[in-house]
Amino acid sequence: QVQLQESGGGLVQAGGSLRLSCKVSGQPINMYLVAWFRQAPGREREFVSAISKGGGTTFYSDSVKSRATISKDAVESTVYFQMDSLIPEDTAVYYCAARSGPLTITRLPERYNYWGQGTQVTVSS
């Protein structure tokens, strides 16, 4: 059973940066498409970014594409999410999610089989 564990959240000032980590355990990380979602209070869960099984293909939502980088370290079995120029609207719980099977990236959270517990990111103005 694959397990995901996020870390790196916290309080960040507007204009600052964050670096989130998603540790994948239980199964080889390259068996999974890994994505980041976020959910603000009272809002729907929003797709943020994803990386392919091999790490060669990445995708970003329009809201973060100019500011974010997703990457994978197979040795550390970890997917990272880096985002700069944070704004208060980035405040949310950020979740790591994994999907086995097809390589195709999807924005739909219901297509992801495994989820971490989430890490809170708060951006102060």
PDB file of C-alpha atoms in Angstrom:
ATOM      1  CA  GLN A   1       0.000   0.000   0.000  1.00  0.00           C
ATOM      2  CA  VAL A   2       1.524   3.284  -1.069  1.00  0.00           C
ATOM      3  CA  GLN A   3       1.570   6.089   1.478  1.00  0.00           C
ATOM      4  CA  LEU A   4       2.045   9.809   0.966  1.00  0.00           C
ATOM      5  CA  GLN A   5       3.271  12.296   3.514  1.00  0.00           C
ATOM      6  CA  GLU A   6       3.412  16.038   2.902  1.00  0.00           C
ATOM      7  CA  SER A   7       5.666  18.454   4.705  1.00  0.00           C
ATOM      8  CA  GLY A   8       6.952  21.984   4.361  1.00  0.00           C
ATOM      9  CA  GLY A   9       3.848  24.021   5.005  1.00  0.00           C
ATOM     10  CA  GLY A  10       3.702  26.960   7.335  1.00  0.00           C
ATOM     11  CA  LEU A  11       3.304  30.704   7.547  1.00  0.00           C
ATOM     12  CA  VAL A  12       4.897  32.655   4.713  1.00  0.00           C
ATOM     13  CA  GLN A  13       4.859  36.356   3.970  1.00  0.00           C
ATOM     14  CA  ALA A  14       3.444  37.583   0.684  1.00  0.00           C
ATOM     15  CA  GLY A  15       6.180  37.688  -1.911  1.00  0.00           C
ATOM     16  CA  GLY A  16       8.003  34.828  -0.277  1.00  0.00           C
ATOM     17  CA  SER A  17       8.474  31.240  -1.370  1.00  0.00           C
ATOM     18  CA  LEU A  18       7.494  27.773  -0.287  1.00  0.00           C
ATOM     19  CA  ARG A  19       8.883  24.332  -0.895  1.00  0.00           C
ATOM     20  CA  LEU A  20       6.599  21.416  -0.179  1.00  0.00           C
ATOM     21  CA  SER A  21       7.656  17.792  -0.070  1.00  0.00           C
ATOM     22  CA  CYS A  22       5.651  14.656  -0.733  1.00  0.00           C
ATOM     23  CA  LYS A  23       7.347  11.533   0.558  1.00  0.00           C
ATOM     24  CA  VAL A  24       6.169   8.374  -1.182  1.00  0.00           C
ATOM     25  CA  SER A  25       6.618   5.104   0.648  1.00  0.00           C
ATOM     26  CA  GLY A  26       5.467   1.525   0.339  1.00  0.00           C
ATOM     27  CA  GLN A  27       5.903   1.338  -3.427  1.00  0.00           C
ATOM     28  CA  PRO A  28       8.397   2.691  -5.946  1.00  0.00           C
ATOM     29  CA  ILE A  29       7.627   6.313  -6.659  1.00  0.00           C
ATOM     30  CA  ASN A  30       7.972   5.847 -10.402  1.00  0.00           C
ATOM     31  CA  MET A  31       4.897   3.648 -10.443  1.00  0.00           C
ATOM     32  CA  TYR A  32       2.740   6.701  -9.837  1.00  0.00           C
ATOM     33  CA  LEU A  33       1.655   9.927 -11.353  1.00  0.00           C
ATOM     34  CA  VAL A  34       1.945  12.425  -8.509  1.00  0.00           C
ATOM     35  CA  ALA A  35       0.005  15.657  -8.240  1.00  0.00           C
ATOM     36  CA  TRP A  36      -0.526  18.564  -5.903  1.00  0.00           C
ATOM     37  CA  PHE A  37      -3.942  19.908  -5.043  1.00  0.00           C
ATOM     38  CA  ARG A  38      -4.967  22.678  -2.704  1.00  0.00           C
ATOM     39  CA  GLN A  39      -8.142  23.550  -0.883  1.00  0.00           C
ATOM     40  CA  ALA A  40      -8.946  26.858   0.741  1.00  0.00           C
ATOM     41  CA  PRO A  41     -11.669  27.166   3.384  1.00  0.00           C
ATOM     42  CA  GLY A  42     -15.084  27.002   1.765  1.00  0.00           C
ATOM     43  CA  ARG A  43     -13.602  26.273  -1.641  1.00  0.00           C
ATOM     44  CA  GLU A  44     -13.447  23.239  -3.883  1.00  0.00           C
ATOM     45  CA  ARG A  45     -10.286  21.237  -4.105  1.00  0.00           C
ATOM     46  CA  GLU A  46      -8.142  22.714  -6.864  1.00  0.00           C
ATOM     47  CA  PHE A  47      -5.592  21.023  -9.072  1.00  0.00           C
ATOM     48  CA  VAL A  48      -2.215  22.730  -8.852  1.00  0.00           C
ATOM     49  CA  SER A  49       0.482  20.661 -10.504  1.00  0.00           C
ATOM     50  CA  ALA A  50       1.470  17.148 -11.533  1.00  0.00           C
ATOM     51  CA  ILE A  51       4.489  15.175 -12.637  1.00  0.00           C
ATOM     52  CA  SER A  52       4.609  12.006 -14.709  1.00  0.00           C
ATOM     53  CA  LYS A  53       5.810   8.642 -13.473  1.00  0.00           C
ATOM     54  CA  GLY A  54       9.247   9.120 -14.956  1.00  0.00           C
ATOM     55  CA  GLY A  55       9.394  12.792 -14.090  1.00  0.00           C
ATOM     56  CA  GLY A  56       9.791  13.899 -17.679  1.00  0.00           C
ATOM     57  CA  THR A  57       6.435  15.600 -18.047  1.00  0.00           C
ATOM     58  CA  THR A  58       5.037  18.299 -15.800  1.00  0.00           C
ATOM     59  CA  PHE A  59       1.859  20.308 -15.757  1.00  0.00           C
ATOM     60  CA  TYR A  60       0.740  23.431 -13.929  1.00  0.00           C
ATOM     61  CA  SER A  61      -2.561  25.131 -13.443  1.00  0.00           C
ATOM     62  CA  ASP A  62      -2.907  28.637 -14.817  1.00  0.00           C
ATOM     63  CA  SER A  63      -2.963  30.063 -11.315  1.00  0.00           C
ATOM     64  CA  VAL A  64       0.577  28.911 -10.523  1.00  0.00           C
ATOM     65  CA  LYS A  65       2.329  28.144 -13.820  1.00  0.00           C
ATOM     66  CA  SER A  66       4.452  31.293 -13.880  1.00  0.00           C
ATOM     67  CA  ARG A  67       5.612  30.826 -10.295  1.00  0.00           C
ATOM     68  CA  ALA A  68       5.889  27.105  -9.622  1.00  0.00           C
ATOM     69  CA  THR A  69       8.117  24.134 -10.272  1.00  0.00           C
ATOM     70  CA  ILE A  70       7.340  20.504  -9.569  1.00  0.00           C
ATOM     71  CA  SER A  71      10.173  18.008  -9.473  1.00  0.00           C
ATOM     72  CA  LYS A  72      10.977  14.473  -8.409  1.00  0.00           C
ATOM     73  CA  ASP A  73      13.904  12.890  -6.641  1.00  0.00           C
ATOM     74  CA  ALA A  74      13.668   9.138  -7.094  1.00  0.00           C
ATOM     75  CA  VAL A  75      16.515   8.452  -4.696  1.00  0.00           C
ATOM     76  CA  GLU A  76      14.704  10.317  -1.940  1.00  0.00           C
ATOM     77  CA  SER A  77      11.349   8.984  -3.147  1.00  0.00           C
ATOM     78  CA  THR A  78      10.003  12.502  -2.913  1.00  0.00           C
ATOM     79  CA  VAL A  79       8.116  14.919  -5.130  1.00  0.00           C
ATOM     80  CA  TYR A  80       8.749  18.589  -4.485  1.00  0.00           C
ATOM     81  CA  PHE A  81       6.642  21.631  -5.178  1.00  0.00           C
ATOM     82  CA  GLN A  82       8.360  24.999  -5.239  1.00  0.00           C
ATOM     83  CA  MET A  83       6.432  28.224  -5.615  1.00  0.00           C
ATOM     84  CA  ASP A  84       7.658  31.796  -5.535  1.00  0.00           C
ATOM     85  CA  SER A  85       5.963  35.181  -5.298  1.00  0.00           C
ATOM     86  CA  LEU A  86       3.304  33.933  -2.942  1.00  0.00           C
ATOM     87  CA  ILE A  87       0.093  35.883  -2.562  1.00  0.00           C
ATOM     88  CA  PRO A  88      -2.591  35.602   0.125  1.00  0.00           C
ATOM     89  CA  GLU A  89      -4.807  33.746  -2.349  1.00  0.00           C
ATOM     90  CA  ASP A  90      -2.334  30.872  -2.191  1.00  0.00           C
ATOM     91  CA  THR A  91      -3.434  30.193   1.379  1.00  0.00           C
ATOM     92  CA  ALA A  92      -4.824  26.666   1.501  1.00  0.00           C
ATOM     93  CA  VAL A  93      -4.230  23.144   2.653  1.00  0.00           C
ATOM     94  CA  TYR A  94      -1.961  21.558   0.082  1.00  0.00           C
ATOM     95  CA  TYR A  95      -2.396  17.868  -0.634  1.00  0.00           C
ATOM     96  CA  CYS A  96      -0.193  15.382  -2.385  1.00  0.00           C
ATOM     97  CA  ALA A  97      -2.023  12.786  -4.447  1.00  0.00           C
ATOM     98  CA  ALA A  98      -0.929   9.762  -6.446  1.00  0.00           C
ATOM     99  CA  ARG A  99      -2.454   7.854  -9.310  1.00  0.00           C
ATOM    100  CA  SER A 100      -1.427   4.474 -10.605  1.00  0.00           C
ATOM    101  CA  GLY A 101      -1.939   3.153 -14.089  1.00  0.00           C
ATOM    102  CA  PRO A 102      -2.204   5.551 -17.023  1.00  0.00           C
ATOM    103  CA  LEU A 103       0.420   8.199 -17.603  1.00  0.00           C
ATOM    104  CA  THR A 104      -2.151  10.762 -18.640  1.00  0.00           C
ATOM    105  CA  ILE A 105      -2.323  13.715 -16.284  1.00  0.00           C
ATOM    106  CA  THR A 106      -5.759  14.577 -15.011  1.00  0.00           C
ATOM    107  CA  ARG A 107      -7.049  17.517 -12.996  1.00  0.00           C
ATOM    108  CA  LEU A 108      -9.859  15.492 -11.478  1.00  0.00           C
ATOM    109  CA  PRO A 109      -9.229  14.654  -7.826  1.00  0.00           C
ATOM    110  CA  GLU A 110     -11.456  11.582  -8.029  1.00  0.00           C
ATOM    111  CA  ARG A 111      -8.995  10.049 -10.472  1.00  0.00           C
ATOM    112  CA  TYR A 112      -6.292   9.916  -7.823  1.00  0.00           C
ATOM    113  CA  ASN A 113      -6.161   6.805  -5.702  1.00  0.00           C
ATOM    114  CA  TYR A 114      -3.988   7.903  -2.817  1.00  0.00           C
ATOM    115  CA  TRP A 115      -3.796  11.057  -0.750  1.00  0.00           C
ATOM    116  CA  GLY A 116      -1.659  12.538   1.944  1.00  0.00           C
ATOM    117  CA  GLN A 117      -3.035  14.261   5.013  1.00  0.00           C
ATOM    118  CA  GLY A 118      -2.284  17.729   3.717  1.00  0.00           C
ATOM    119  CA  THR A 119      -0.073  20.549   4.903  1.00  0.00           C
ATOM    120  CA  GLN A 120      -1.318  24.021   5.724  1.00  0.00           C
ATOM    121  CA  VAL A 121       0.158  26.966   3.849  1.00  0.00           C
ATOM    122  CA  THR A 122      -0.773  30.418   5.079  1.00  0.00           C
ATOM    123  CA  VAL A 123       0.379  33.505   3.208  1.00  0.00           C
ATOM    124  CA  SER A 124       0.194  36.737   5.158  1.00  0.00           C
ATOM    125  CA  SER A 125      -0.282  40.089   3.491  1.00  0.00           C
TER     126      SER A 125
END
